[in-house]
Amino acid sequence: MPKLFGTFGVRGLANVELTPELVYRLGLALATHLGNQGEVAVGRDNRTSSEMLEQAVISGLTSGGCRVLRLGMVPTPVFSFGLRYYRCSAGVMITASHNPPEYNGVKFWEADGSGFSREREGEIERLLEEGRLRKVGWREIGGVEEADALEPYREEVLRRVKGPGRKLKVVVDCGNAVGSLVVPGLLSDLGMQVISLNDYLDGTYPSRKLEPLPENLTLLSRTVASCGADLGIALDGDADRSVVADETGRVLMGDRVFALVARHYLRGRKKPRIITPVATSSVIDDVARELGGEVVRTRVGEPEIVGEFKRNGGDLGGEENGGVMFFDWSMCREGIFTSLKFVEALAESGRKTSEFDATLPLYFQVKERISCPNELKGRVMEKLVEEFSSHPQDRRDGLKIQMEDGWLLLRPSGTEPIFRCFAEARTEKRARELAELGLRKLREAVGKISA
Ligand code: MG
């Protein structure tokens, strides 16, 4: 059996790879893993296949003796909040995040609102492989109850976020996805003037691609500029990630939003500890220095950040793609909270969004990729380590080479037959040079090894 769990739970083409049969078995496997007891929260996004898969996972869970608390259609951060709020023993969220509408996914959650650890996913995988799934007798079949997580979430967030004080004009684009259920409303609750794009729910996602990349956000950028708005906010398909556009419509890189929010959120804390993967911009190191705190680097991926937090503690986690985790609020990447904290920070600064961004040092990043067959990746990596042996190296995830005026990260993808090549420097020219150097060494290594 191929490995089921990827970087974010089980993902696949709905009704083709991710069938109701498979999702039923996943539900039953989780129930078996939980000892055929306890209450499990179930939530879903608004994809055309999500309700079908929700029914399937509920059948599996209840057939395995778990009670189900159905939270319905919710953004992932609201789901994570709801499962803690109602004290469930685990959770299942049906979503494929930023993937196209024909995909879907199943992700398991711990009682504390964090995603399942790799170890627990491995245990579920083994139960499925060995067919050790246990159904219960008719008396023990679980019941299903419904509960609302949206309203308690809204109330709790409003307790934790200050309104901007001045009436900011905000354009928000939820991409016809579940973010629409919460984000425009919360922005209005905080006293802002809100222009909401693509805010009707449509599981075919007709308006834009769900990944919040600048090229998918042209409508947002144009609207912000033409309406004279102060900023724009866009969320991915399940609202665990958000990005910001400045008043000219320019989309800020995720790690800059992370750094600006970090500086605001952690001010005044004693030696704050910020956890982030090797691929995040050095701008976070500048912010940590300013705060008198430290940056702890991990391998790439949300579970790596959560794992480090659980082992050694921390204040804030974040990724270069705009996923930020506020450990004293939630154990889940929080696109909604991030965008609200950004607005709070911006308002407090009294600056325009572009000026607020310019309070951080400028860095340029180049992100490239090159194809490399999976079976060659190990030997390519050995070759690269040798090639760059005269530089300080970080081998935590791929190979990060620290130069005097920037860094280069060469990292094999865990899911695709490619090598990624990230470079960062203080000028665009230098970042480009570093990326070219990385690509050249990669090409040479792949060429030599396949010869
Ligand atoms: Mg997401």
Coordinates of C-alpha atoms and ligand atoms in Angstrom, one line a residue:
M1 CA 0.0 0.0 0.0
P2 CA 1.4 3.5 -0.9
K3 CA 2.0 5.9 2.0
L4 CA -1.3 7.6 2.7
F5 CA -0.3 10.6 4.9
G6 CA 1.5 13.4 3.2
T7 CA 2.6 16.8 4.6
F8 CA -1.0 17.7 5.6
G9 CA -2.9 14.5 6.3
V10 CA -4.4 12.4 3.4
R11 CA -4.9 14.3 0.2
G12 CA -6.2 13.1 -3.2
L13 CA -8.7 13.5 -6.1
A14 CA -12.2 13.4 -4.5
N15 CA -14.2 10.3 -5.4
V16 CA -11.2 8.9 -7.4
E17 CA -8.3 8.6 -4.9
L18 CA -10.1 9.9 -1.8
T19 CA -13.2 7.8 -2.0
P20 CA -16.0 7.6 0.6
E21 CA -14.9 3.9 1.1
L22 CA -11.3 5.0 2.0
V23 CA -12.6 7.9 4.2
Y24 CA -15.0 5.5 6.0
R25 CA -12.0 3.3 6.8
L26 CA -9.9 6.3 8.0
G27 CA -12.7 7.1 10.4
L28 CA -12.9 3.6 11.6
A29 CA -9.1 3.4 12.0
L30 CA -9.2 6.6 14.1
A31 CA -12.0 5.1 16.3
T32 CA -9.9 1.9 16.7
H33 CA -6.8 4.0 17.5
L34 CA -8.9 5.9 20.2
G35 CA -9.9 2.6 21.9
N36 CA -13.4 2.7 20.4
Q37 CA -14.6 5.5 22.7
G38 CA -14.6 9.2 23.2
E39 CA -16.0 12.2 21.3
V40 CA -14.5 13.3 18.0
A41 CA -15.1 16.7 16.4
V42 CA -15.8 16.7 12.7
G43 CA -15.6 19.7 10.4
R44 CA -15.4 20.4 6.7
D45 CA -14.8 23.1 4.1
N46 CA -17.2 23.9 1.3
R47 CA -15.9 21.7 -1.6
T48 CA -18.5 19.8 -3.6
S49 CA -17.1 16.5 -2.1
S50 CA -16.8 17.7 1.5
E51 CA -20.3 16.8 2.7
M52 CA -20.0 13.3 1.2
L53 CA -16.7 12.7 2.8
E54 CA -17.9 14.1 6.1
Q55 CA -20.8 11.6 6.1
A56 CA -18.2 8.8 5.3
V57 CA -15.9 9.7 8.1
I58 CA -18.8 10.0 10.6
S59 CA -20.0 6.5 9.6
G60 CA -16.5 5.2 10.3
L61 CA -16.2 6.9 13.6
T62 CA -19.6 6.0 14.9
S63 CA -19.3 2.4 13.6
G64 CA -16.1 2.3 15.7
G65 CA -18.0 3.4 18.8
C66 CA -16.9 7.1 18.9
R67 CA -19.5 9.9 19.5
V68 CA -19.3 12.6 16.9
L69 CA -19.6 16.4 17.4
R70 CA -20.4 17.8 14.1
L71 CA -19.1 21.4 13.7
G72 CA -20.3 21.7 10.1
M73 CA -18.8 24.0 7.6
V74 CA -15.9 25.9 9.2
P75 CA -12.5 27.4 8.5
T76 CA -9.6 25.2 9.9
P77 CA -8.7 27.7 12.7
V78 CA -12.3 27.7 13.9
F79 CA -12.4 23.9 13.8
S80 CA -9.2 23.7 15.9
F81 CA -10.8 26.2 18.3
G82 CA -14.1 24.3 18.4
L83 CA -12.6 21.0 19.2
R84 CA -10.8 22.4 22.2
Y85 CA -13.8 24.5 23.2
Y86 CA -16.1 21.4 23.3
R87 CA -13.3 19.3 24.9
C88 CA -13.3 16.6 22.3
S89 CA -10.7 13.8 22.4
A90 CA -9.7 14.2 18.8
G91 CA -10.9 15.8 15.5
V92 CA -11.2 15.2 11.8
M93 CA -11.3 18.1 9.3
I94 CA -12.2 17.5 5.7
T95 CA -10.4 20.0 3.5
A96 CA -7.7 20.2 0.8
S97 CA -6.7 23.7 1.9
H98 CA -5.3 25.6 -1.2
N99 CA -5.6 22.7 -3.6
P100 CA -7.9 22.9 -6.7
P101 CA -11.6 22.1 -6.2
E102 CA -11.4 18.5 -7.5
Y103 CA -9.2 17.6 -4.6
N104 CA -10.0 16.9 -1.0
G105 CA -8.2 15.9 2.2
V106 CA -8.6 14.3 5.6
K107 CA -6.6 15.6 8.5
F108 CA -6.7 14.3 12.1
W109 CA -6.3 16.6 15.1
E110 CA -5.2 16.2 18.7
A111 CA -7.4 17.2 21.7
D112 CA -5.2 20.3 22.1
G113 CA -6.1 21.6 18.6
S114 CA -2.9 20.7 16.9
G115 CA -2.6 18.4 13.9
F116 CA -1.8 14.8 14.5
S117 CA 1.9 14.1 15.0
R118 CA 3.7 12.0 12.4
E119 CA 3.9 9.1 14.9
R120 CA 0.1 9.0 15.4
E121 CA -0.5 9.2 11.7
G122 CA 1.9 6.3 11.3
E123 CA -0.1 4.3 13.8
I124 CA -3.3 5.0 11.8
E125 CA -1.5 3.9 8.7
R126 CA -0.4 0.6 10.3
L127 CA -4.0 -0.1 11.5
L128 CA -5.2 0.3 7.9
E129 CA -2.4 -1.7 6.4
E130 CA -2.9 -4.6 8.7
G131 CA -6.7 -4.4 8.5
R132 CA -6.9 -4.2 12.3
L133 CA -10.1 -2.1 12.3
R134 CA -12.6 -2.8 15.1
K135 CA -16.3 -2.2 14.7
V136 CA -18.4 -2.2 17.9
G137 CA -21.7 -4.0 18.7
W138 CA -25.0 -2.4 18.1
R139 CA -25.3 -1.0 21.6
E140 CA -22.0 0.8 21.4
I141 CA -22.5 2.6 18.1
G142 CA -21.8 6.3 18.6
G143 CA -24.3 9.1 18.3
V144 CA -24.0 12.3 16.4
E145 CA -24.6 15.8 17.8
E146 CA -24.2 19.2 16.2
A147 CA -22.6 22.2 17.7
D148 CA -21.7 25.8 16.6
A149 CA -18.1 26.8 16.8
L150 CA -18.4 30.0 14.8
E151 CA -20.0 32.2 17.4
P152 CA -17.8 31.2 20.4
Y153 CA -14.8 31.7 18.1
R154 CA -15.9 35.2 17.1
E155 CA -16.5 36.2 20.7
E156 CA -13.1 34.9 21.9
V157 CA -11.3 36.6 19.0
L158 CA -13.0 39.9 19.7
R159 CA -11.7 39.7 23.3
R160 CA -8.2 39.3 22.0
V161 CA -8.0 41.8 19.2
K162 CA -8.3 45.6 19.6
G163 CA -10.2 47.5 16.9
P164 CA -8.0 49.8 14.8
G165 CA -9.2 53.0 16.4
R166 CA -9.3 54.7 13.0
K167 CA -11.7 53.5 10.3
L168 CA -9.4 51.5 8.0
K169 CA -10.7 50.6 4.6
V170 CA -10.0 46.9 4.0
V171 CA -10.6 44.8 0.9
V172 CA -10.8 41.1 1.7
D173 CA -10.8 38.1 -0.7
C174 CA -11.8 34.7 0.7
G175 CA -11.9 33.0 -2.7
N176 CA -15.5 31.7 -2.4
A177 CA -14.2 29.5 0.5
V178 CA -15.0 29.1 4.2
G179 CA -13.0 32.2 5.3
S180 CA -16.1 34.1 4.1
L181 CA -18.0 32.7 7.1
V182 CA -15.9 34.7 9.6
V183 CA -13.4 37.1 8.2
P184 CA -15.5 39.9 6.6
G185 CA -17.8 39.9 9.6
L186 CA -14.9 40.1 12.1
L187 CA -13.4 43.0 10.3
S188 CA -16.7 44.9 10.4
D189 CA -17.1 44.0 14.1
L190 CA -13.7 45.7 14.7
G191 CA -15.1 48.9 13.1
M192 CA -13.5 48.7 9.7
Q193 CA -14.9 49.6 6.4
V194 CA -15.0 46.3 4.5
I195 CA -15.1 45.6 0.8
S196 CA -15.6 41.9 0.5
L197 CA -14.7 40.0 -2.8
N198 CA -15.7 36.5 -3.7
D199 CA -17.5 36.1 -0.5
Y200 CA -20.4 33.8 -1.6
L201 CA -19.7 30.2 -1.0
D202 CA -19.0 28.1 -4.1
G203 CA -17.2 24.8 -3.9
T204 CA -16.2 25.0 -7.5
Y205 CA -14.1 28.0 -6.7
P206 CA -14.9 30.0 -9.9
S207 CA -13.2 33.3 -9.0
R208 CA -9.5 32.5 -8.3
K209 CA -7.0 29.8 -7.4
L210 CA -7.1 29.2 -3.7
E211 CA -3.4 29.5 -3.0
P212 CA -2.8 33.1 -1.9
L213 CA 0.0 33.9 -4.3
P214 CA 0.4 37.3 -6.0
E215 CA -0.5 35.9 -9.4
N216 CA -3.8 34.6 -8.1
L217 CA -4.7 37.8 -6.3
T218 CA -4.9 40.3 -9.2
L219 CA -8.5 41.2 -8.5
L220 CA -7.6 42.0 -4.9
S221 CA -4.6 44.1 -5.9
R222 CA -6.6 46.1 -8.4
T223 CA -9.5 46.6 -6.1
V224 CA -7.3 47.9 -3.2
A225 CA -5.5 50.4 -5.5
S226 CA -8.7 51.6 -7.3
C227 CA -10.8 52.0 -4.1
G228 CA -8.1 53.8 -2.2
A229 CA -8.2 51.1 0.5
D230 CA -5.6 50.9 3.2
L231 CA -4.8 47.3 2.7
G232 CA -6.0 44.0 1.2
I233 CA -6.3 40.6 2.9
A234 CA -6.5 37.2 1.1
L235 CA -7.0 33.8 2.6
D236 CA -6.4 30.3 1.3
G237 CA -9.1 27.7 1.0
D238 CA -9.4 26.8 4.7
A239 CA -8.2 30.2 6.1
D240 CA -5.2 28.8 8.0
R241 CA -3.0 31.0 5.9
S242 CA -3.4 34.7 4.9
V243 CA -1.5 37.3 3.0
V244 CA -1.6 41.1 2.9
A245 CA -1.5 43.6 0.1
D246 CA -0.4 47.2 0.7
E247 CA -2.3 50.3 -0.4
T248 CA -0.8 50.1 -3.9
G249 CA -2.0 46.5 -4.3
R250 CA 1.5 44.9 -3.9
V251 CA 1.3 41.6 -2.1
L252 CA 3.7 41.3 0.8
M253 CA 5.7 38.0 1.1
G254 CA 4.3 35.7 3.9
D255 CA 7.5 35.9 6.0
R256 CA 7.3 39.7 6.1
V257 CA 3.7 39.6 7.4
F258 CA 5.0 37.0 9.9
A259 CA 7.8 39.3 11.0
L260 CA 5.6 42.4 11.3
V261 CA 3.0 40.5 13.4
A262 CA 5.8 38.9 15.5
R263 CA 7.3 42.3 16.3
H264 CA 3.8 43.6 17.4
Y265 CA 2.6 40.5 19.2
L266 CA 5.8 39.7 21.1
R267 CA 6.8 43.2 22.2
G268 CA 7.4 43.4 25.9
R269 CA 7.8 39.6 26.3
K270 CA 10.9 38.3 28.0
K271 CA 13.2 36.6 25.5
P272 CA 10.5 35.5 23.1
R273 CA 11.2 32.2 21.3
I274 CA 10.2 32.2 17.6
I275 CA 10.0 28.8 15.8
T276 CA 10.3 28.7 12.0
P277 CA 11.7 26.4 9.3
V278 CA 15.0 26.9 7.5
A279 CA 13.3 28.4 4.5
T280 CA 12.0 31.6 6.2
S281 CA 13.6 34.9 5.5
S282 CA 16.3 36.3 7.7
V283 CA 14.0 39.2 8.4
I284 CA 12.6 37.2 11.3
D285 CA 16.1 37.0 12.8
D286 CA 16.3 40.9 12.6
V287 CA 13.0 41.1 14.5
A288 CA 14.0 38.6 17.1
R289 CA 17.2 40.5 17.8
E290 CA 15.2 43.7 18.2
L291 CA 12.9 41.9 20.7
G292 CA 15.8 40.4 22.6
G293 CA 14.6 36.9 21.7
E294 CA 15.7 34.0 19.6
V295 CA 14.8 32.2 16.4
V296 CA 14.8 28.4 16.5
R297 CA 15.0 26.8 13.0
T298 CA 13.3 23.5 12.1
R299 CA 12.7 21.3 9.1
V300 CA 9.9 22.5 6.8
G301 CA 6.3 21.8 7.7
E302 CA 3.7 22.7 10.3
P303 CA 4.2 19.4 12.3
E304 CA 7.9 20.3 12.7
I305 CA 7.1 23.7 14.2
V306 CA 4.4 22.2 16.6
G307 CA 6.8 19.4 17.5
E308 CA 9.5 21.8 18.5
F309 CA 7.0 23.9 20.5
K310 CA 5.8 20.8 22.4
R311 CA 9.4 19.7 23.2
N312 CA 10.9 23.0 24.2
G313 CA 8.2 25.6 24.3
G314 CA 7.9 28.9 22.4
D315 CA 5.9 32.0 21.7
L316 CA 5.2 32.1 18.0
G317 CA 5.6 29.8 15.0
G318 CA 5.6 30.8 11.4
E319 CA 6.3 29.8 7.8
E320 CA 7.5 31.6 4.8
N321 CA 4.1 31.0 3.1
G322 CA 2.2 33.1 5.6
G323 CA 1.1 30.5 8.1
V324 CA 1.5 31.9 11.7
M325 CA 0.9 30.1 15.0
F326 CA 0.2 32.0 18.2
F327 CA 0.9 29.3 20.9
D328 CA -0.9 31.1 23.7
W329 CA -4.0 31.3 21.5
S330 CA -4.1 28.2 19.2
M331 CA -2.0 25.2 18.2
C332 CA -3.1 25.6 14.6
R333 CA -1.9 27.9 11.8
E334 CA -4.1 30.9 12.1
G335 CA -4.8 32.8 9.0
I336 CA -7.7 34.7 10.5
F337 CA -6.0 35.8 13.7
T338 CA -2.9 36.7 11.7
S339 CA -4.7 39.1 9.5
L340 CA -6.5 40.7 12.4
K341 CA -3.3 41.1 14.4
F342 CA -1.7 42.6 11.3
V343 CA -4.5 45.2 11.1
E344 CA -4.1 45.9 14.8
A345 CA -0.3 46.4 14.4
L346 CA -0.8 48.5 11.3
A347 CA -3.3 50.8 13.0
E348 CA -1.1 51.2 16.0
S349 CA 1.9 52.2 13.8
G350 CA -0.2 55.0 12.2
R351 CA 1.6 54.4 8.9
K352 CA 0.5 53.4 5.5
T353 CA 0.8 49.6 4.8
S354 CA 3.8 50.1 2.5
E355 CA 5.5 52.3 5.0
F356 CA 4.8 49.8 7.8
D357 CA 6.4 47.1 5.6
A358 CA 9.4 49.4 5.0
T359 CA 10.1 49.5 8.7
L360 CA 11.6 46.0 8.2
P361 CA 15.0 45.6 6.4
L362 CA 14.6 44.7 2.8
Y363 CA 15.5 41.2 1.5
F364 CA 15.1 39.7 -1.9
Q365 CA 14.2 36.1 -2.5
V366 CA 14.4 33.9 -5.5
K367 CA 12.6 30.6 -5.5
E368 CA 13.5 28.0 -8.2
R369 CA 13.1 24.3 -8.8
I370 CA 14.8 21.7 -10.9
S371 CA 13.6 18.1 -11.7
C372 CA 15.4 15.3 -10.1
P373 CA 14.3 11.6 -10.0
N374 CA 13.4 10.6 -6.4
E375 CA 16.0 7.7 -6.4
L376 CA 18.9 10.1 -7.1
K377 CA 18.1 12.7 -4.4
G378 CA 20.3 11.1 -1.7
R379 CA 23.4 11.0 -3.9
V380 CA 22.7 14.5 -5.4
M381 CA 22.6 15.8 -1.8
E382 CA 26.0 14.1 -0.9
K383 CA 27.5 15.7 -4.0
L384 CA 26.2 19.1 -3.0
V385 CA 27.5 18.9 0.5
E386 CA 31.0 18.1 -1.0
E387 CA 30.7 21.0 -3.5
F388 CA 29.9 23.5 -0.8
S389 CA 32.3 22.1 1.8
S390 CA 34.1 25.4 2.3
H391 CA 30.9 27.2 3.6
P392 CA 29.1 26.9 6.9
Q393 CA 26.3 24.4 6.3
D394 CA 22.9 23.7 8.0
R395 CA 21.8 20.1 7.2
R396 CA 18.5 20.2 9.1
D397 CA 16.4 20.0 6.0
G398 CA 18.2 19.8 2.7
L399 CA 21.4 21.9 2.6
K400 CA 21.4 25.6 3.7
I401 CA 24.6 27.4 2.9
Q402 CA 25.2 30.6 4.8
M403 CA 27.2 33.2 2.8
E404 CA 28.4 36.6 4.1
D405 CA 25.7 38.5 2.3
G406 CA 22.8 35.9 2.0
W407 CA 21.9 32.2 2.0
L408 CA 21.1 29.4 -0.4
L409 CA 18.8 26.5 0.4
L410 CA 18.8 23.3 -1.7
R411 CA 16.1 21.0 -0.6
P412 CA 14.7 17.8 -2.2
S413 CA 10.9 17.9 -2.2
G414 CA 9.3 15.2 -0.1
T415 CA 6.4 14.7 -2.5
E416 CA 7.5 15.5 -6.0
P417 CA 10.6 14.5 -8.1
I418 CA 12.1 17.9 -7.8
F419 CA 14.8 19.8 -5.9
R420 CA 13.9 23.3 -4.6
C421 CA 16.5 26.1 -4.7
F422 CA 15.8 29.2 -2.5
A423 CA 18.2 32.1 -2.3
E424 CA 18.0 35.3 -0.2
A425 CA 20.2 38.4 -0.2
R426 CA 20.0 42.1 0.5
T427 CA 19.9 43.0 -3.2
E428 CA 17.9 41.4 -6.0
K429 CA 21.1 41.0 -8.1
R430 CA 22.9 39.0 -5.4
A431 CA 19.8 36.8 -4.7
R432 CA 19.6 36.0 -8.4
E433 CA 23.4 35.2 -8.5
L434 CA 23.1 32.9 -5.5
A435 CA 20.1 31.1 -7.1
E436 CA 22.0 30.7 -10.3
L437 CA 24.9 29.2 -8.5
G438 CA 22.6 26.8 -6.7
L439 CA 20.9 25.8 -9.9
R440 CA 24.2 25.3 -11.7
K441 CA 25.6 23.0 -8.9
L442 CA 22.3 21.1 -8.9
R443 CA 22.3 20.6 -12.6
E444 CA 26.0 19.4 -12.5
A445 CA 25.3 17.0 -9.6
V446 CA 22.2 15.5 -11.3
G447 CA 24.1 15.2 -14.6
K448 CA 27.1 13.5 -13.1
I449 CA 25.0 11.0 -11.0
S450 CA 22.7 10.0 -13.8
A451 CA 25.6 9.6 -16.3
Ligands
MG1 MG -4.6 26.0 4.3

